[in-house]
Coordinates of C-alpha atoms and ligand atoms in Angstrom, one line a residue:
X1 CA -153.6 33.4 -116.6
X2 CA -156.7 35.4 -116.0
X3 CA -157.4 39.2 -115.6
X4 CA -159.8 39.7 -112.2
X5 CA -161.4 42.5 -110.7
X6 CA -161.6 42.8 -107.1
X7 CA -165.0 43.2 -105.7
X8 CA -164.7 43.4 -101.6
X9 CA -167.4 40.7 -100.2
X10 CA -169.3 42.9 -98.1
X11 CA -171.5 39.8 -96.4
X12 CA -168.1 38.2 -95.4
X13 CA -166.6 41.6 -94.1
X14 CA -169.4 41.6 -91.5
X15 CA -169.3 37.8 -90.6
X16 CA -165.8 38.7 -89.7
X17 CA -166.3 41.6 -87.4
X18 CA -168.2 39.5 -85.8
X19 CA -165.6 38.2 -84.4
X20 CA -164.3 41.5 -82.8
X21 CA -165.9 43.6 -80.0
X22 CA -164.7 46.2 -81.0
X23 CA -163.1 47.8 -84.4
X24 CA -160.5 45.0 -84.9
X25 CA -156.0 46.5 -85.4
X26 CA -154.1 45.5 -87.5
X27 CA -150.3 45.2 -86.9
X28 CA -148.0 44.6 -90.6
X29 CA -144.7 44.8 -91.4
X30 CA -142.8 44.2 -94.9
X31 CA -139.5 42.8 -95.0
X32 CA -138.1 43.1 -98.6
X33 CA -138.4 44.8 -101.8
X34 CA -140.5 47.7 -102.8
X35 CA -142.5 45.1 -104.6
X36 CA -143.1 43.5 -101.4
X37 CA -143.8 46.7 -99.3
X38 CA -146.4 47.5 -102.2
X39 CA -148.0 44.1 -101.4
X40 CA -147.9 45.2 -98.0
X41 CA -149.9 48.3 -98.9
X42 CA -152.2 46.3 -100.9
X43 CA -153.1 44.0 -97.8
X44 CA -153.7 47.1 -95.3
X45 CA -156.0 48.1 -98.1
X46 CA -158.2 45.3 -98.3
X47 CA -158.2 45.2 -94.2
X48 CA -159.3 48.5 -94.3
X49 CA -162.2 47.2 -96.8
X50 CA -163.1 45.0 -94.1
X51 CA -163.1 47.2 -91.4
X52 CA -159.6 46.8 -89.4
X53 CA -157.8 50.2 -88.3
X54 CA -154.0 49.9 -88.4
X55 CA -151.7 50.1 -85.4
X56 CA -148.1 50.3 -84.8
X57 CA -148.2 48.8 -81.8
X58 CA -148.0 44.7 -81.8
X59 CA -149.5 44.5 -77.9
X60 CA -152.4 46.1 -79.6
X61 CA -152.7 44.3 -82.1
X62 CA -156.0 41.4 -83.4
X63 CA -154.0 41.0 -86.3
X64 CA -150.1 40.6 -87.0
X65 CA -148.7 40.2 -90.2
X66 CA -145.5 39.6 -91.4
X67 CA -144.8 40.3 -94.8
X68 CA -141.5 38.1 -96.1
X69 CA -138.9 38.1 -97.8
X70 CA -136.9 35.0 -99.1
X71 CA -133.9 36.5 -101.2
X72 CA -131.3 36.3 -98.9
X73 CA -130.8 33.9 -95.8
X74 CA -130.3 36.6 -93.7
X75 CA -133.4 38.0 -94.4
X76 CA -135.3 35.0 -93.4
X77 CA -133.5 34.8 -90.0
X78 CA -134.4 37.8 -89.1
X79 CA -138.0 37.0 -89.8
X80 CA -138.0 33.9 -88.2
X81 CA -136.4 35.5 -84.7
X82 CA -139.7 37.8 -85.3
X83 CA -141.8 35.3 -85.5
X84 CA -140.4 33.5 -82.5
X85 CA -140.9 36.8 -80.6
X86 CA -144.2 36.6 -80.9
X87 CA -145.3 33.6 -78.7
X88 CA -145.4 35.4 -75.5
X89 CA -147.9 37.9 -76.7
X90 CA -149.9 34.8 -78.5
X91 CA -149.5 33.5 -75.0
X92 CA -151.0 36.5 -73.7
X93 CA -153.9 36.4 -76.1
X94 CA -155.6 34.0 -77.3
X95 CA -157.5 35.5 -79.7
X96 CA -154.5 36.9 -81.5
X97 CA -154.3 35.9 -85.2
X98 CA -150.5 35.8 -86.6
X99 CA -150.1 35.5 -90.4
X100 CA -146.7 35.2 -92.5
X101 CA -146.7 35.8 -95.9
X102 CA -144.4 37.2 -98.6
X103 CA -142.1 35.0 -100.7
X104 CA -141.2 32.7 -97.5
X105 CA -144.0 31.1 -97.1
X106 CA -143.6 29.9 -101.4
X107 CA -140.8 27.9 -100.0
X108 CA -142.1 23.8 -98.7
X109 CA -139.5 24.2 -95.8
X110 CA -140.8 27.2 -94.7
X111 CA -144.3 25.9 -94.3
X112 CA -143.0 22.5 -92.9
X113 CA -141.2 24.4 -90.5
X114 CA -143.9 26.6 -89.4
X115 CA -146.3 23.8 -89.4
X116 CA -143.7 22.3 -86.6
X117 CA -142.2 24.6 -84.7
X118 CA -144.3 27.6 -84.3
X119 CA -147.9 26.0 -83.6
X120 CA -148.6 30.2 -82.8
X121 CA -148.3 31.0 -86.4
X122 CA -152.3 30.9 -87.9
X123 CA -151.8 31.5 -91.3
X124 CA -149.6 31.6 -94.1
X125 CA -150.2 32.6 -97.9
X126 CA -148.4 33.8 -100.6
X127 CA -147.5 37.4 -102.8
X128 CA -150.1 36.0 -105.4
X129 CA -153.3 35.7 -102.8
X130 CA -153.8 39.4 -101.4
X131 CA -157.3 39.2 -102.5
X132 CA -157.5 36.0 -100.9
X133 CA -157.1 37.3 -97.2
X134 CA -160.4 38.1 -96.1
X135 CA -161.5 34.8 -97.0
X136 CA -158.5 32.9 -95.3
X137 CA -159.4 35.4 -92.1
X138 CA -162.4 34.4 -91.8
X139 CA -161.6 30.5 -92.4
X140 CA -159.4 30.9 -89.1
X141 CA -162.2 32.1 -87.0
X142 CA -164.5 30.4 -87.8
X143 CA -162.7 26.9 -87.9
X144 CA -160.6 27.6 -85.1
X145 CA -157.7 25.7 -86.9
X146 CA -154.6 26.6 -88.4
X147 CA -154.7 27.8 -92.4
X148 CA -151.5 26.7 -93.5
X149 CA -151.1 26.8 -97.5
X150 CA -148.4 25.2 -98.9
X151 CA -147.2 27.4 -101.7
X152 CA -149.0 28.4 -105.0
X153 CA -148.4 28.5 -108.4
X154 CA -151.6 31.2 -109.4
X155 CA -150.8 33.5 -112.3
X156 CA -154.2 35.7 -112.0
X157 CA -153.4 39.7 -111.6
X158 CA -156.0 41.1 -109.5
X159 CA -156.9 44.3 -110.4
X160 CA -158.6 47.1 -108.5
X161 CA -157.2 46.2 -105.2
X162 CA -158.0 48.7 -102.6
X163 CA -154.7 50.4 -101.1
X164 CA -153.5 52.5 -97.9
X165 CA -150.0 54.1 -99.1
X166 CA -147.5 54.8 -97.3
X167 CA -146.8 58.2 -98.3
X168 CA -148.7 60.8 -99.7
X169 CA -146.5 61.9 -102.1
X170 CA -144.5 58.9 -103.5
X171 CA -146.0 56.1 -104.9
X172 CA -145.2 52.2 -106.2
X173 CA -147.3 51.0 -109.3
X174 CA -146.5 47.6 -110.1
X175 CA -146.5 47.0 -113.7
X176 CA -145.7 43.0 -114.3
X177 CA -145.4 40.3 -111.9
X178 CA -142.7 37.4 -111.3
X179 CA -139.7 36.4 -113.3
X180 CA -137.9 34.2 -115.8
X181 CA -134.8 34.8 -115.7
X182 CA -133.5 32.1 -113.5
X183 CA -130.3 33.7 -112.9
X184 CA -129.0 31.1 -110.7
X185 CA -128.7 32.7 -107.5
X186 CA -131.6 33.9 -107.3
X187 CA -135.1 32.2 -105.5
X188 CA -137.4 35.1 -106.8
X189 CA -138.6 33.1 -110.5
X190 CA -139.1 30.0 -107.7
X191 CA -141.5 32.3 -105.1
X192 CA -143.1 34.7 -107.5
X193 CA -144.1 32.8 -110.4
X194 CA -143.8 33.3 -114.3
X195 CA -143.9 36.9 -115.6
X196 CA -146.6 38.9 -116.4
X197 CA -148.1 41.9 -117.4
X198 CA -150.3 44.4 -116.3
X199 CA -152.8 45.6 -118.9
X200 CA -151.5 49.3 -120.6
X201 CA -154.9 50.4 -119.6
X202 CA -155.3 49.0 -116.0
X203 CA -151.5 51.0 -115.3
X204 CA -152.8 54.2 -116.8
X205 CA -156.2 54.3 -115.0
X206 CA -154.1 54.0 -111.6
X207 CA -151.7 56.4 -112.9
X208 CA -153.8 58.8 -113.9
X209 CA -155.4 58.3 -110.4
X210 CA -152.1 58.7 -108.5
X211 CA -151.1 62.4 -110.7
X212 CA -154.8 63.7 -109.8
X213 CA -154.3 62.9 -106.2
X214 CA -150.7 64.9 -106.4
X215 CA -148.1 62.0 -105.9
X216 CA -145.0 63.7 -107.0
X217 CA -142.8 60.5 -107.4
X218 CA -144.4 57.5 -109.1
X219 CA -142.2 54.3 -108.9
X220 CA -143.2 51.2 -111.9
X221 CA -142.4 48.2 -110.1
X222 CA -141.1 44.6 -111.8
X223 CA -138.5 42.4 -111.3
X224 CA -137.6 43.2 -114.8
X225 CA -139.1 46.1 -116.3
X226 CA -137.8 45.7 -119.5
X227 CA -139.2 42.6 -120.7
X228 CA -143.0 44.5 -119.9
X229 CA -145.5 43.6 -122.3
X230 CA -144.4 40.0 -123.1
X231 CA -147.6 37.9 -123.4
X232 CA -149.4 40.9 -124.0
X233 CA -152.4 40.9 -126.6
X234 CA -151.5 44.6 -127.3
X235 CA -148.2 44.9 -129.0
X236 CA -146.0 47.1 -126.5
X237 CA -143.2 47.3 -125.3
X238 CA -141.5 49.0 -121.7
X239 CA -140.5 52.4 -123.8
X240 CA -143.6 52.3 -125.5
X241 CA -145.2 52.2 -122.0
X242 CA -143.4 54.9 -120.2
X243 CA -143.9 57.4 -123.6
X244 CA -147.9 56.6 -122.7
X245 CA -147.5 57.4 -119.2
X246 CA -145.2 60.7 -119.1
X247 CA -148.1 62.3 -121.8
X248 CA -150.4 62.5 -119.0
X249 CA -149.8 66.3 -117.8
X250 CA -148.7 67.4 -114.1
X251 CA -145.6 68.0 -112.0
X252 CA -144.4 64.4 -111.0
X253 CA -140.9 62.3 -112.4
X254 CA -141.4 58.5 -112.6
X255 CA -139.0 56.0 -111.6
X256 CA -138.2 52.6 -112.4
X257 CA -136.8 49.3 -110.8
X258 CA -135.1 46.7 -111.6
X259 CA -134.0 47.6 -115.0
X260 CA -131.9 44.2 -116.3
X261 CA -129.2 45.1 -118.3
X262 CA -129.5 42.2 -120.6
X263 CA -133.0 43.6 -121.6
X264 CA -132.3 47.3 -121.5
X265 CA -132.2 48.7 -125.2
X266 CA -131.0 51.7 -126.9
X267 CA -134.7 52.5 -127.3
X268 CA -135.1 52.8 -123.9
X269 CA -132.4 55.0 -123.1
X270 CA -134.1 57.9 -126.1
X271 CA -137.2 57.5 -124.2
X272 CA -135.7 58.4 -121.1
X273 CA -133.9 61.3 -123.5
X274 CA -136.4 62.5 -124.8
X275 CA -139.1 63.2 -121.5
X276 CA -136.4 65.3 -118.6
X277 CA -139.6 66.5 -117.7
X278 CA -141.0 63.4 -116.1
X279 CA -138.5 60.6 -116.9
X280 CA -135.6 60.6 -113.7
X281 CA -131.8 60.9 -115.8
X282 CA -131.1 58.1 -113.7
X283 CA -131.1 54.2 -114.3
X284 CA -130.5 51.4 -111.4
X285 CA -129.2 48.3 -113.1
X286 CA -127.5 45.8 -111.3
X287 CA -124.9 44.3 -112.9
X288 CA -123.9 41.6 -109.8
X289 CA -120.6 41.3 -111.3
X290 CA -117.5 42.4 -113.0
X291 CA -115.9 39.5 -114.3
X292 CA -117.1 37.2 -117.4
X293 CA -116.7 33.9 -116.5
X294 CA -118.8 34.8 -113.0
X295 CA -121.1 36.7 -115.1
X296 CA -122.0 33.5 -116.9
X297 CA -122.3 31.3 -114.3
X298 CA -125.0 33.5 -113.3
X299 CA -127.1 33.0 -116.3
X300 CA -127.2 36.9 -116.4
X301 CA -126.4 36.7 -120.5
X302 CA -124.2 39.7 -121.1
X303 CA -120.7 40.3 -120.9
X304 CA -119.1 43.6 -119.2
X305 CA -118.0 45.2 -122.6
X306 CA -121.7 44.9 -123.5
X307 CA -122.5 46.2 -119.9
X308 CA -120.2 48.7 -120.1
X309 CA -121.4 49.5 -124.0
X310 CA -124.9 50.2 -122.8
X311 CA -123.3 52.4 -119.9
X312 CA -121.6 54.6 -122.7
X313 CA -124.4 54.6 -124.8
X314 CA -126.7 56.0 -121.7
X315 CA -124.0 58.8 -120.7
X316 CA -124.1 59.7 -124.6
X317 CA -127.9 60.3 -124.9
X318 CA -128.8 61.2 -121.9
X319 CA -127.2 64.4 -119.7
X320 CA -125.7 64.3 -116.9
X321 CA -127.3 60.8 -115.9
X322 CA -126.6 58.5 -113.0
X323 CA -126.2 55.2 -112.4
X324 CA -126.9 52.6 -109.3
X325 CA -125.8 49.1 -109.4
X326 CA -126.8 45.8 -107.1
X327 CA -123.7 43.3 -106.6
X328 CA -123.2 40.2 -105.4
X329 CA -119.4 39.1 -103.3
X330 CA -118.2 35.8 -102.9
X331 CA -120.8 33.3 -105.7
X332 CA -119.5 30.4 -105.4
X333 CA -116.2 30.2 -107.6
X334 CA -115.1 33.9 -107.6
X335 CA -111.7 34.3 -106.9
X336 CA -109.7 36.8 -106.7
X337 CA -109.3 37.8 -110.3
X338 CA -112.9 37.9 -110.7
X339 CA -113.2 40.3 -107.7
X340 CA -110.8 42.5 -109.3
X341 CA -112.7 42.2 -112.2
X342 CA -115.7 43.9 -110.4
X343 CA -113.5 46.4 -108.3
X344 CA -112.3 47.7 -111.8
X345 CA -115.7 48.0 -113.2
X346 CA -116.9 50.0 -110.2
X347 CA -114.1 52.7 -110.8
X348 CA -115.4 52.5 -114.4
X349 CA -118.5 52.8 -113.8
X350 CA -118.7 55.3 -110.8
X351 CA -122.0 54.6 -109.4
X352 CA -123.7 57.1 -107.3
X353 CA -124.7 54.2 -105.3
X354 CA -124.4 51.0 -104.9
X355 CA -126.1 48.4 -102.9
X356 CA -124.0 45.6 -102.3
X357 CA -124.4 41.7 -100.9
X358 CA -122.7 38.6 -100.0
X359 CA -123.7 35.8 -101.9
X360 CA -126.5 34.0 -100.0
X361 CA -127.0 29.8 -100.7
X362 CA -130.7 29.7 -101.7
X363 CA -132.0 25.5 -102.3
X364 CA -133.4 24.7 -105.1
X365 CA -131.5 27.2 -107.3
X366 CA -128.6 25.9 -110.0
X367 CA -126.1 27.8 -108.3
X368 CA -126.6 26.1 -104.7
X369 CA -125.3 22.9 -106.7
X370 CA -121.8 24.6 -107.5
X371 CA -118.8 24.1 -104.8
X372 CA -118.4 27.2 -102.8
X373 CA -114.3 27.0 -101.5
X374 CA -114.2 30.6 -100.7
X375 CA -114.7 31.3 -96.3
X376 CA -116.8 33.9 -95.6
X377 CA -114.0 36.0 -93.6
X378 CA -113.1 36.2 -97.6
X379 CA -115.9 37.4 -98.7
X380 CA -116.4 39.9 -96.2
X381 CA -113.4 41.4 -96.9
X382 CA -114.0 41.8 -99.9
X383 CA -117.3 43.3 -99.1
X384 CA -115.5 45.8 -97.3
X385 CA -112.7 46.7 -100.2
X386 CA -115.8 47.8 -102.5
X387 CA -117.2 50.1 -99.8
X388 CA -113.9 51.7 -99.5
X389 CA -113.3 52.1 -103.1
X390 CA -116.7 53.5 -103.2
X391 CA -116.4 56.3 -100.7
X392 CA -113.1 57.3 -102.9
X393 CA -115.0 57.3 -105.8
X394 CA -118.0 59.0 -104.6
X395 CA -116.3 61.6 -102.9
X396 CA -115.3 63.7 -105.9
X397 CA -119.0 62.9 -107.8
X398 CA -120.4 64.6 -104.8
X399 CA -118.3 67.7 -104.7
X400 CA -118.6 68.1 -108.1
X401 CA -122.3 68.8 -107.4
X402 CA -120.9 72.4 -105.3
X403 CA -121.9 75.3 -107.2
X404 CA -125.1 73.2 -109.8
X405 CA -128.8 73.4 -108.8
X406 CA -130.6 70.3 -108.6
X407 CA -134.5 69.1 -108.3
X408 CA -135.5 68.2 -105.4
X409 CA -138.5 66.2 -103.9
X410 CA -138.7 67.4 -100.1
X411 CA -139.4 64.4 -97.6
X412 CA -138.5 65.3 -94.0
X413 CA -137.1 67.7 -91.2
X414 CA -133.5 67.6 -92.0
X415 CA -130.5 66.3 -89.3
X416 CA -130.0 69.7 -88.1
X417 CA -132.4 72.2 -86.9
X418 CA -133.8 74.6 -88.8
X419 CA -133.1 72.2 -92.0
X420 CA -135.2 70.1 -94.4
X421 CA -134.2 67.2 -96.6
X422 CA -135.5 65.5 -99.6
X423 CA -133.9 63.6 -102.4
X424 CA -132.4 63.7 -106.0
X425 CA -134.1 61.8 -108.5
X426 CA -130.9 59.4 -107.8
X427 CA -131.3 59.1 -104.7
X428 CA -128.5 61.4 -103.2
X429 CA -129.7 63.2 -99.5
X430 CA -130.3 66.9 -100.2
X431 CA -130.3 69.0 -96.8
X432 CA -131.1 72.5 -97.6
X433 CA -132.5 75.8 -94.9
X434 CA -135.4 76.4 -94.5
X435 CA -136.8 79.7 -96.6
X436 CA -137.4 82.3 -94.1
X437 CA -141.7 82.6 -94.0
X438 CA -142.1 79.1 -94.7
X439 CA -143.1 76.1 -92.4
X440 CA -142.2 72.3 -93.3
X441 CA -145.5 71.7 -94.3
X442 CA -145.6 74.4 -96.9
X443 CA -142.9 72.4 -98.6
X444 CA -142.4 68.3 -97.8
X445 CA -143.6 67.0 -100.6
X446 CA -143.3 69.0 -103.6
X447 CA -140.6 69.8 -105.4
X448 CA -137.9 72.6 -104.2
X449 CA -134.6 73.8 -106.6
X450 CA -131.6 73.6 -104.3
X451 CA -128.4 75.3 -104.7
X452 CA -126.0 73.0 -103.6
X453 CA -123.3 74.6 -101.4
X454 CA -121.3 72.0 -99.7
X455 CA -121.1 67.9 -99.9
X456 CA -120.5 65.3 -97.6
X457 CA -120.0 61.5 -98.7
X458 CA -123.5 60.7 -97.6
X459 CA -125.6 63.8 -98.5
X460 CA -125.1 67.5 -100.3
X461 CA -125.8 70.7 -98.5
X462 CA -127.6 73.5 -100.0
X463 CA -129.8 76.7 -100.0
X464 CA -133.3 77.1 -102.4
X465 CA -132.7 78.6 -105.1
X466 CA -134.9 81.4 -106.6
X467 CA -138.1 79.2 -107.7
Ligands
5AD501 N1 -127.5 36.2 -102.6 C1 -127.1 37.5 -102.4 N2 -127.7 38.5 -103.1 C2 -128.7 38.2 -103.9 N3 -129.5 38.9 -104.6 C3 -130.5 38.1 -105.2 N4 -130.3 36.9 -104.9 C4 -129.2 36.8 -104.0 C5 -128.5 35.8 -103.3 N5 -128.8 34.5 -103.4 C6 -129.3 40.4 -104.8 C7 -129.1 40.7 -106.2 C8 -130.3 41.4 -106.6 C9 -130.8 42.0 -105.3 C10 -132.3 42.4 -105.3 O1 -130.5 41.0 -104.4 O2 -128.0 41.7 -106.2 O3 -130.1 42.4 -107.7
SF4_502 FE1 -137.6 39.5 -101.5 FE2 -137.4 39.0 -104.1 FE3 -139.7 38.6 -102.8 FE4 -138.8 41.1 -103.2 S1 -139.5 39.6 -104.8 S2 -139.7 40.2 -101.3 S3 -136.6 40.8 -103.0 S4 -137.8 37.5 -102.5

């Protein structure tokens, strides 16, 4: 694994828009995780580097990219009824250029199947080859022929990529790459490689960058957080990391996701203790299951009294926190005790929210090999029996909120005239009134106390409170 800098060609930027008339669009979209739509900001940045202005707008478009996802079938589908969508417009024009990449395109099949049945699509390449695109562009043009790569195995990080955000106040830093747990649903260790770690100093510099040009909400990105560092020359760990960052001064709070629970220590939990200034009293970690024996057949390594042990220990240290979880219905072998399992751990738990998903057969992982007896009509009832039990457990959290004044990052116009909305550090929907003599503008993006006046299951209501 190597450590590069990015240097944009400037020779090959011109012998590109070459090919263009006129200032060449670009039309992307991201399908999955904020890890992906980071990658997705990364690419717009080194078009931009080249010279291509972005559109929304695919009819206008020299350029369409679709940015994939692969953790879930569904997810795939729906990229592959995109894709499919765009032959007329190929049809249309000629000169069109349609790239997939993303975690897809890491799979063979995917790239077989591309290869046969969508002769429109011009190139493919994967999360680990942003830099590369310029380079793959211009092969295109110039050849004429199709750049299909089958999928990589590169470890390099790539550092000073150039970047277009999508916001102006909240911001994703990535801090490692890839992933070896190999729980055994999961495709990501397969499509995104072995971990690795960003350098301390390479995360600070863009830090420090991102609090000087006033992001508010700073999110560290890795598909395990808590294993940062390994591999490391430096000896550091993910605590040691976020006590570097929250000493640089300003007025943001940093985030972090996915936090795996096997990984998550005590330590961490003081440092997030120890900085409520910058550090969100809030922790997402997915804990997929309930039940034991499901829990090992997931290669997750931890049990729910050790789950539940690290919850306690987190409530303890750190006040008033909340929790989110990820979990998974209906792997193959669950049965209804193990459900129960997980229903009983919810009400334990009480998550402000939860993000929940029907197990999804993904080849080539361990758990594709184990006999799945359970029908989906099953699973999706069961799917449905968390969501209830969640709205009855998050009905009280939320009115307990009536009457407390919370931090809020303002994001938008609210629902209802007059109103503007932003969100807790969890993730619950504030909707507050506007303060008489001020405009939107003077407040989206930046942080507003709100008295909290009234809840609804899906967001709390409220008026600012003196600042
Ligand atoms: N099927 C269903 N859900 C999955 N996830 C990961 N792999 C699968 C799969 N094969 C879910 C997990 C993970 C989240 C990002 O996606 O809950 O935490
Ligand atoms: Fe999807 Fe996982 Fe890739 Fe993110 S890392 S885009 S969730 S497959």
């Amino acid at each position: 694994m190597e450590y590069i800098n990015y240097h944009p060609d400037l020779e090959l930027a011109r012998r590109i828009l070459e090919y263009y008339p006129t200032t060449p669009r670009v039309y992307l979209r991201s399908f999955g995780c904020q890890q992906n739509v980071n990658d997705g900001e990364l690419l717009r940045g080194v078009l931009a580097g080249v010279g291509f202005e972005g559109t929304e707008d695919q009819a206008q478009a020299d350029l369409i990219i679709f940015n994939t996802c692969a953790v879930r079938e569904h997810a795939e589908q729906r990229v592959f009824g995109n894709i499919g969508a765009l032959k007329k417009l190929k049809a249309k024009n000629p000169r069109l250029t349609i790239a997939v990449c993303g975690c897809m395109v890491q799979q063979k099949e995917v790239v077989e199947k591309l290869r046969a049945s969508y002769p429109f699509v011009d190139l493919t390449f994967g999360p680990n080859e942003i830099d590369q695109l310029p380079q793959l562009l211009f092969q295109k043009l110039s050849g004429g022929r199709r750049v299909l790569s089958d999928p990589n195995d590169r470890t390099d990080i790539v550092e000073e990529l150039p970047v277009v955000r999508g916001s102006d106040f909240k911001a994703f830093l990535p801090i490692m790459y890839g992933c070896d747990n190999f729980c055994s649903y999961c495709i990501v260790p397969y499509v995104r490689g072995r971990e690795r770690s960003r350098r301390p100093k390479d995360i600070l510099r863009e830090f420090s960058t991102l609090v000087q040009q006033g992001y508010k909400e700073i999110t560290l990105l890795g598909q395990n957080v808590n294993s940062y560092g390994k591999g490391l020359e430096e000896k550091v760990d993910f605590s040691d990391l976020l006590e570097m960052l929250c000493r640089l001064p300003g007025d943001y709070i940093l985030r972090f996701m996915t936090s795996h629970p096997k990984d998550a220590t005590h330590k961490l939990i003081d440092t997030i203790a120890a900085h409520p200034e910058h550090l969100a009293p809030h922790l997402h970690l997915p804990v997929q299951s309930g039940s034991d024996p499901i829990l090992k057949e997931m290669n997750r390594h931890y049990t729910r009294q050790q789950y539940l042990e690290l919850i306690a220990y987190a409530r303890k240290t750190i006040p008033g926190v909340t929790f989110s979880s990820d979990i998974i219905v209906g792997f193959p072998g669950e049965t209804a005790e193990d459900f129960s399992q997980t229903l009983s751990l919810l009400k334990e738990v009480g998550y402000m929210q939860l993000f929940t998903f029907i197990y999804s057969k993904r080849g080539g992982t361990r758990a594709a090999t184990l006999p799945d007896p359970t029908p989906y009509e099953e699973k999706a009832d069961r799917i449905a029996a968390i969501q209830r039990q969640q709205e009855n457990i998050l009905e009280p959290m939320m009115k307990a909120r009536i009457g407390s004044v919370q931090r809020v990052l303002v994001e938008s116009a609210g629902r209802t005239e007059g109103t503007l909305a932003g969100r807790m550090v969890d993730n619950t929907l504030v909707q507050f009134t506007l303060p008489q003599g001020k405009t939107p503008a003077d407040l989206i993006g930046s942080f507003v106390r709100v008295a909290i006046t009234d809840a609804r299951l899906s967001m709390l209501l409220g008026e600012v409170a003196d600042q």
